[in-house]
Amino acid sequence: MKYSVLVVDDDKLVNEFVVEALTRCGYKCKAVFSGEEARQEFSQHSNDIVLLDLKMKGIDGIET
């Protein structure tokens, strides 16, 4: 079973690194770059795991 992971980080390099590493380990990943995008993703799809940056511009991780 492939677990789905949502990676939320406003730093593009960090986001890409985490997605690449998890994909190599067999996880199905989706990347978003803001709290707003994460909220939209939550309302449309179900994810098994969410990796969420706490300090982001706009809506931060805690508010998300």
Short mmCIF file of C-alpha atoms in Angstrom, two decimals:
data_model
loop_
_atom_site.label_atom_id
_atom_site.label_comp_id
_atom_site.label_asym_id
_atom_site.label_seq_id
_atom_site.Cartn_x
_atom_site.Cartn_y
_atom_site.Cartn_z
CA MET A 1 0.00 0.00 0.00
CA LYS A 2 1.33 3.43 -0.92
CA TYR A 3 0.59 6.06 1.67
CA SER A 4 -0.29 9.53 0.39
CA VAL A 5 1.70 12.40 1.86
CA LEU A 6 0.91 16.09 1.59
CA VAL A 7 4.03 18.25 1.96
CA VAL A 8 3.33 21.88 2.89
CA ASP A 9 6.30 24.25 2.90
CA ASP A 10 6.75 27.72 1.42
CA ASP A 11 10.46 27.05 0.78
CA LYS A 12 10.50 25.49 -2.69
CA LEU A 13 13.88 23.75 -2.25
CA VAL A 14 12.89 22.15 1.06
CA ASN A 15 9.54 21.10 -0.38
CA GLU A 16 11.16 19.52 -3.47
CA PHE A 17 13.79 17.72 -1.36
CA VAL A 18 11.21 16.21 0.99
CA VAL A 19 8.94 15.14 -1.88
CA GLU A 20 11.85 13.55 -3.76
CA ALA A 21 13.10 11.68 -0.68
CA LEU A 22 9.65 10.36 0.22
CA THR A 23 8.88 9.40 -3.38
CA ARG A 24 12.09 7.35 -3.51
CA CYS A 25 10.89 5.57 -0.37
CA GLY A 26 7.65 4.60 -2.08
CA TYR A 27 5.25 7.26 -0.85
CA LYS A 28 2.78 9.03 -3.12
CA CYS A 29 3.44 12.75 -2.58
CA LYS A 30 1.80 16.04 -3.38
CA ALA A 31 3.47 19.39 -2.73
CA VAL A 32 1.78 22.67 -1.89
CA PHE A 33 3.48 25.91 -0.95
CA SER A 34 1.12 27.76 1.41
CA GLY A 35 -1.43 27.32 4.15
CA GLU A 36 -4.14 28.46 1.77
CA GLU A 37 -3.23 25.74 -0.74
CA ALA A 38 -3.10 23.17 2.07
CA ARG A 39 -6.62 24.08 3.22
CA GLN A 40 -7.88 23.70 -0.33
CA GLU A 41 -6.17 20.31 -0.63
CA PHE A 42 -7.69 19.18 2.71
CA SER A 43 -11.17 20.01 1.47
CA GLN A 44 -10.74 18.13 -1.83
CA HIS A 45 -8.58 15.09 -1.01
CA SER A 46 -7.75 12.72 1.79
CA ASN A 47 -4.10 12.25 2.77
CA ASP A 48 -2.64 9.67 5.11
CA ILE A 49 0.17 11.94 6.31
CA VAL A 50 0.68 15.71 6.30
CA LEU A 51 4.11 17.30 6.77
CA LEU A 52 3.42 20.93 7.57
CA ASP A 53 5.86 23.81 7.98
CA LEU A 54 4.89 25.90 11.00
CA LYS A 55 6.43 29.22 9.89
CA MET A 56 5.01 30.31 6.53
CA LYS A 57 3.93 33.62 5.07
CA GLY A 58 0.21 34.29 5.14
CA ILE A 59 -1.54 31.50 7.01
CA ASP A 60 1.09 29.72 9.10
CA GLY A 61 1.17 26.03 9.92
CA ILE A 62 -0.59 26.38 13.26
CA GLU A 63 -3.48 28.35 11.76
CA THR A 64 -3.69 25.94 8.84
#
